[in-house]
mmCIF file of C-alpha atoms in Angstrom:
data_model
loop_
_atom_site.group_PDB
_atom_site.id
_atom_site.type_symbol
_atom_site.label_atom_id
_atom_site.label_comp_id
_atom_site.label_asym_id
_atom_site.label_seq_id
_atom_site.Cartn_x
_atom_site.Cartn_y
_atom_site.Cartn_z
ATOM 1 C CA ASP A 242 -1.474 -10.708 -17.542
ATOM 2 C CA ALA A 243 -0.937 -7.056 -17.096
ATOM 3 C CA GLY A 244 -0.483 -5.732 -13.624
ATOM 4 C CA VAL A 245 -2.568 -2.560 -12.356
ATOM 5 C CA THR A 246 -1.696 0.212 -14.797
ATOM 6 C CA GLN A 247 -2.083 3.951 -13.964
ATOM 7 C CA SER A 248 -1.744 7.204 -16.030
ATOM 8 C CA PRO A 249 0.123 9.167 -15.838
ATOM 9 C CA THR A 250 3.187 8.231 -14.776
ATOM 10 C CA HIS A 251 4.354 12.074 -13.718
ATOM 11 C CA LEU A 252 2.469 14.920 -13.528
ATOM 12 C CA ILE A 253 3.326 18.484 -12.806
ATOM 13 C CA LYS A 254 0.586 20.868 -11.922
ATOM 14 C CA THR A 255 -0.012 24.864 -10.897
ATOM 15 C CA ARG A 256 -1.495 25.160 -7.582
ATOM 16 C CA GLY A 257 -5.684 25.999 -7.632
ATOM 17 C CA GLN A 258 -5.497 23.659 -10.824
ATOM 18 C CA HIS A 259 -7.411 20.201 -11.251
ATOM 19 C CA VAL A 260 -6.000 16.779 -12.085
ATOM 20 C CA THR A 261 -7.308 13.342 -12.948
ATOM 21 C CA LEU A 262 -5.534 10.435 -12.396
ATOM 22 C CA ARG A 263 -6.557 6.950 -14.103
ATOM 23 C CA CYS A 264 -6.056 3.500 -13.145
ATOM 24 C CA SER A 265 -7.023 0.143 -14.676
ATOM 25 C CA PRO A 266 -7.408 -2.610 -12.633
ATOM 26 C CA ILE A 267 -5.986 -6.693 -13.753
ATOM 27 C CA SER A 268 -8.281 -8.625 -15.652
ATOM 28 C CA GLY A 269 -11.030 -10.015 -13.609
ATOM 29 C CA HIS A 270 -10.762 -7.693 -10.418
ATOM 30 C CA LYS A 271 -13.967 -5.999 -9.511
ATOM 31 C CA SER A 272 -12.181 -3.801 -6.928
ATOM 32 C CA VAL A 273 -10.217 -0.428 -6.948
ATOM 33 C CA SER A 274 -8.436 1.497 -3.907
ATOM 34 C CA TRP A 275 -6.717 4.743 -3.957
ATOM 35 C CA TYR A 276 -3.656 5.702 -1.735
ATOM 36 C CA GLN A 277 -1.542 8.542 -1.546
ATOM 37 C CA GLN A 278 2.082 8.195 -0.742
ATOM 38 C CA VAL A 279 3.884 11.115 0.757
ATOM 39 C CA LEU A 280 7.833 10.623 0.710
ATOM 40 C CA GLY A 281 8.944 9.055 3.094
ATOM 41 C CA GLN A 282 5.672 7.708 4.746
ATOM 42 C CA GLY A 283 3.442 4.592 4.100
ATOM 43 C CA PRO A 284 0.411 4.502 1.762
ATOM 44 C CA GLN A 285 -2.536 6.599 3.266
ATOM 45 C CA PHE A 286 -5.852 5.349 1.950
ATOM 46 C CA ILE A 287 -8.386 7.475 0.446
ATOM 47 C CA PHE A 288 -11.011 5.601 -1.648
ATOM 48 C CA GLN A 289 -12.275 2.337 -2.295
ATOM 49 C CA TYR A 290 -14.248 0.957 -4.969
ATOM 50 C CA TYR A 291 -16.300 -2.392 -5.499
ATOM 51 C CA GLU A 292 -18.681 -2.869 -8.253
ATOM 52 C CA LYS A 293 -18.785 0.641 -9.032
ATOM 53 C CA GLU A 294 -19.896 1.608 -5.652
ATOM 54 C CA GLU A 295 -18.035 3.477 -3.111
ATOM 55 C CA ARG A 296 -17.394 1.344 -0.122
ATOM 56 C CA GLY A 297 -14.974 3.567 1.794
ATOM 57 C CA ARG A 298 -12.892 6.711 2.233
ATOM 58 C CA GLY A 299 -10.110 8.123 3.928
ATOM 59 C CA ASN A 300 -9.411 11.342 5.542
ATOM 60 C CA PHE A 301 -9.168 13.394 3.079
ATOM 61 C CA PRO A 302 -11.269 16.624 2.461
ATOM 62 C CA ASP A 303 -13.575 16.962 -0.038
ATOM 63 C CA ARG A 304 -11.571 18.534 -3.126
ATOM 64 C CA PHE A 305 -10.695 14.587 -3.788
ATOM 65 C CA SER A 306 -13.464 12.838 -5.574
ATOM 66 C CA ALA A 307 -13.366 9.312 -7.576
ATOM 67 C CA ARG A 308 -15.838 6.857 -9.630
ATOM 68 C CA GLN A 309 -15.485 3.068 -11.042
ATOM 69 C CA PHE A 310 -16.495 2.877 -14.533
ATOM 70 C CA PRO A 311 -18.480 -0.176 -15.838
ATOM 71 C CA ASN A 312 -14.954 -1.438 -17.581
ATOM 72 C CA TYR A 313 -13.942 -1.586 -13.582
ATOM 73 C CA SER A 314 -11.250 1.321 -14.310
ATOM 74 C CA SER A 315 -11.320 4.076 -12.390
ATOM 75 C CA GLU A 316 -9.995 7.590 -12.098
ATOM 76 C CA LEU A 317 -9.249 9.924 -9.058
ATOM 77 C CA ASN A 318 -9.905 13.498 -9.453
ATOM 78 C CA VAL A 319 -8.480 16.096 -7.212
ATOM 79 C CA ASN A 320 -9.473 19.855 -7.314
ATOM 80 C CA ALA A 321 -8.175 23.256 -5.860
ATOM 81 C CA LEU A 322 -4.554 21.814 -5.632
ATOM 82 C CA LEU A 323 -2.261 22.420 -2.849
ATOM 83 C CA LEU A 324 1.278 22.023 -2.435
ATOM 84 C CA GLY A 325 0.799 19.738 -0.153
ATOM 85 C CA ASP A 326 -0.810 17.151 -2.341
ATOM 86 C CA SER A 327 2.113 16.341 -3.911
ATOM 87 C CA ALA A 328 2.657 13.146 -3.768
ATOM 88 C CA LEU A 329 2.588 9.548 -5.346
ATOM 89 C CA TYR A 330 -0.934 7.807 -5.862
ATOM 90 C CA LEU A 331 -1.187 4.625 -5.659
ATOM 91 C CA CYS A 332 -3.855 1.984 -7.502
ATOM 92 C CA ALA A 333 -4.526 -1.338 -6.233
ATOM 93 C CA SER A 334 -6.955 -3.673 -7.427
ATOM 94 C CA SER A 335 -8.271 -6.787 -5.873
ATOM 95 C CA GLU A 336 -10.199 -9.273 -7.247
ATOM 96 C CA ASP A 337 -12.613 -9.123 -4.186
ATOM 97 C CA ILE A 338 -12.979 -6.566 -1.748
ATOM 98 C CA THR A 339 -11.488 -8.583 1.038
ATOM 99 C CA LEU A 340 -8.897 -10.027 -1.220
ATOM 100 C CA THR A 341 -5.009 -9.232 -1.545
ATOM 101 C CA ALA A 342 -4.211 -5.749 -3.210
ATOM 102 C CA PHE A 343 -1.956 -5.413 -5.965
ATOM 103 C CA PHE A 344 -0.171 -2.139 -6.360
ATOM 104 C CA GLY A 345 0.155 -0.080 -9.752
ATOM 105 C CA GLN A 346 3.634 1.866 -10.340
ATOM 106 C CA GLY A 347 1.760 4.764 -9.266
ATOM 107 C CA THR A 348 1.430 8.814 -10.779
ATOM 108 C CA ARG A 349 3.885 11.268 -9.189
ATOM 109 C CA LEU A 350 2.370 14.346 -8.698
ATOM 110 C CA THR A 351 4.170 17.293 -8.176
ATOM 111 C CA VAL A 352 2.216 20.829 -7.142
ATOM 112 C CA VAL A 353 4.362 24.054 -7.468
ATOM 113 C CA GLN B 67 -4.487 7.495 14.550
ATOM 114 C CA GLN B 68 -1.658 5.403 13.881
ATOM 115 C CA GLN B 69 -2.522 1.662 14.107
ATOM 116 C CA VAL B 70 0.239 -0.208 12.774
ATOM 117 C CA LYS B 71 3.824 0.669 14.167
ATOM 118 C CA GLN B 72 6.759 -0.535 12.418
ATOM 119 C CA SER B 73 10.478 -0.328 13.339
ATOM 120 C CA PRO B 74 13.284 -0.044 13.058
ATOM 121 C CA GLN B 75 12.875 2.881 10.602
ATOM 122 C CA SER B 76 16.119 2.363 8.499
ATOM 123 C CA LEU B 77 18.431 -1.070 8.490
ATOM 124 C CA ILE B 78 21.700 -2.088 7.729
ATOM 125 C CA VAL B 79 22.767 -5.779 7.086
ATOM 126 C CA GLN B 80 25.332 -7.478 6.149
ATOM 127 C CA LYS B 81 25.083 -9.740 2.802
ATOM 128 C CA GLY B 82 24.287 -12.961 3.678
ATOM 129 C CA GLY B 83 22.934 -11.971 7.200
ATOM 130 C CA ILE B 84 19.288 -12.128 8.410
ATOM 131 C CA SER B 85 17.355 -8.811 8.287
ATOM 132 C CA ILE B 86 14.043 -8.673 10.910
ATOM 133 C CA ILE B 87 11.513 -5.644 10.416
ATOM 134 C CA ASN B 88 9.327 -5.894 13.373
ATOM 135 C CA CYS B 89 4.918 -4.315 13.449
ATOM 136 C CA ALA B 90 2.933 -3.702 16.375
ATOM 137 C CA TYR B 91 -1.339 -3.432 15.867
ATOM 138 C CA GLU B 92 -3.316 -2.070 18.178
ATOM 139 C CA ASN B 93 -7.204 -3.221 16.298
ATOM 140 C CA THR B 94 -7.572 -7.165 17.229
ATOM 141 C CA ALA B 95 -9.924 -7.233 14.424
ATOM 142 C CA PHE B 96 -7.384 -6.933 11.621
ATOM 143 C CA ASP B 97 -7.589 -10.608 9.987
ATOM 144 C CA TYR B 98 -5.082 -9.974 7.193
ATOM 145 C CA PHE B 99 -0.930 -8.887 7.790
ATOM 146 C CA PRO B 100 0.434 -8.415 4.333
ATOM 147 C CA TRP B 101 4.051 -7.215 3.451
ATOM 148 C CA TYR B 102 5.020 -4.865 0.686
ATOM 149 C CA GLN B 103 8.562 -4.373 -0.711
ATOM 150 C CA GLN B 104 8.897 -1.207 -2.325
ATOM 151 C CA PHE B 105 12.074 0.266 -4.541
ATOM 152 C CA PRO B 106 12.417 4.230 -5.730
ATOM 153 C CA GLY B 107 9.650 5.237 -8.029
ATOM 154 C CA LYS B 108 7.689 2.105 -7.837
ATOM 155 C CA GLY B 109 4.539 1.198 -6.362
ATOM 156 C CA PRO B 110 4.187 -1.367 -3.650
ATOM 157 C CA ALA B 111 5.201 -4.895 -4.614
ATOM 158 C CA LEU B 112 3.159 -8.077 -2.277
ATOM 159 C CA LEU B 113 5.849 -9.678 -0.741
ATOM 160 C CA ILE B 114 4.133 -12.360 1.345
ATOM 161 C CA ALA B 115 0.918 -12.360 3.484
ATOM 162 C CA ILE B 116 -0.045 -14.449 6.632
ATOM 163 C CA ARG B 117 -3.545 -14.831 8.446
ATOM 164 C CA PRO B 118 -4.152 -14.963 12.220
ATOM 165 C CA ASP B 119 -4.392 -18.269 13.068
ATOM 166 C CA VAL B 120 -1.292 -19.261 11.785
ATOM 167 C CA SER B 121 1.808 -18.405 13.464
ATOM 168 C CA GLU B 122 4.612 -18.567 10.529
ATOM 169 C CA LYS B 123 4.837 -18.496 7.305
ATOM 170 C CA LYS B 124 7.573 -19.181 4.674
ATOM 171 C CA GLU B 125 7.951 -18.378 1.172
ATOM 172 C CA GLY B 126 11.637 -18.921 0.250
ATOM 173 C CA ARG B 127 14.215 -16.323 2.186
ATOM 174 C CA PHE B 128 11.116 -14.186 3.541
ATOM 175 C CA THR B 129 9.290 -15.705 6.475
ATOM 176 C CA ILE B 130 6.633 -13.825 8.411
ATOM 177 C CA SER B 131 5.997 -14.694 12.106
ATOM 178 C CA PHE B 132 2.763 -13.893 13.723
ATOM 179 C CA ASN B 133 2.150 -13.614 17.578
ATOM 180 C CA LYS B 134 -1.295 -13.302 18.314
ATOM 181 C CA SER B 135 -1.552 -12.615 21.732
ATOM 182 C CA ALA B 136 1.165 -9.965 21.864
ATOM 183 C CA LYS B 137 -0.420 -8.231 18.928
ATOM 184 C CA GLN B 138 3.062 -8.297 16.394
ATOM 185 C CA PHE B 139 4.395 -9.695 13.577
ATOM 186 C CA SER B 140 7.438 -9.475 11.908
ATOM 187 C CA LEU B 141 9.420 -9.925 8.592
ATOM 188 C CA HIS B 142 12.786 -12.074 8.364
ATOM 189 C CA ILE B 143 14.877 -11.993 5.529
ATOM 190 C CA MET B 144 17.324 -15.038 5.096
ATOM 191 C CA ASP B 145 20.302 -14.486 3.188
ATOM 192 C CA SER B 146 19.724 -11.144 2.832
ATOM 193 C CA GLN B 147 21.342 -9.929 -0.318
ATOM 194 C CA PRO B 148 22.240 -6.372 -2.092
ATOM 195 C CA GLY B 149 18.701 -6.532 -4.300
ATOM 196 C CA ASP B 150 16.933 -6.680 -1.085
ATOM 197 C CA SER B 151 17.681 -3.038 -0.720
ATOM 198 C CA ALA B 152 14.428 -1.140 -0.675
ATOM 199 C CA THR B 153 11.540 0.124 1.761
ATOM 200 C CA TYR B 154 9.425 -2.491 3.469
ATOM 201 C CA PHE B 155 5.698 -1.859 4.257
ATOM 202 C CA CYS B 156 4.050 -4.163 7.063
ATOM 203 C CA ALA B 157 0.150 -3.496 6.721
ATOM 204 C CA ALA B 158 -3.121 -4.867 8.936
ATOM 205 C CA LYS B 159 -6.504 -5.178 7.096
ATOM 206 C CA GLU B 160 -10.300 -6.018 8.701
ATOM 207 C CA GLY B 161 -12.505 -7.763 6.278
ATOM 208 C CA ALA B 162 -13.441 -5.695 3.351
ATOM 209 C CA GLN B 163 -11.992 -2.491 5.178
ATOM 210 C CA LYS B 164 -8.924 -0.467 4.373
ATOM 211 C CA LEU B 165 -4.921 -1.704 4.425
ATOM 212 C CA VAL B 166 -3.598 0.474 7.047
ATOM 213 C CA PHE B 167 0.343 0.659 6.756
ATOM 214 C CA GLY B 168 3.309 0.688 9.099
ATOM 215 C CA GLN B 169 5.551 4.008 8.591
ATOM 216 C CA GLY B 170 8.336 1.566 6.478
ATOM 217 C CA THR B 171 11.708 0.377 7.449
ATOM 218 C CA ARG B 172 14.220 1.408 4.559
ATOM 219 C CA LEU B 173 16.673 -1.552 4.063
ATOM 220 C CA THR B 174 20.063 -1.284 3.191
ATOM 221 C CA ILE B 175 22.485 -4.541 2.300
ATOM 222 C CA ASN B 176 25.926 -3.872 2.236
ATOM 223 C CA PRO B 177 27.842 -6.034 -0.105
#
């Protein structure tokens, strides 16, 4: 079975631009969460979706948004990129919102 | 607010030794405590997890010890191998809520 897949794996953007990151959960998983991991730190929660509805939002500015599609895949959008948005963006999926989360390999975003 | 505190930040262990990483939490509503292993450039991989009604869980060379009264839990890696060299994160979760991660421990196993 394929694990959580994220695309692209690497991305370089300029300050002020917009970026869209994509995630396909493990087959059968209905919950998707997004985390930001800055170098040298633990992942920080951004969003959680379950059955296409937002179930949680972390302490991130409104420049960050996300959505979940009918096939349970998800997109994370970041507008007006800042240098400080450079990080590894991780997607995690789980069968149910209360169960174990499995992470993808992440998207390395570099803002220059 | 740092809800899960992890120590040490870095750890060097000789091959064959025991690696021990500790975590402490504040929120008594946490009911699920996983450990993740992360290699450079990769996403965190679930290693082992425990719920607070169990004091110890063992899977192969990896053991979680859990002390509910002290609000502490730890990861023990027995017979540590160079391939275990990675960054380890403890985490905690309350029901349907988000995972809260510790700051990570960079483990190096010397051959």
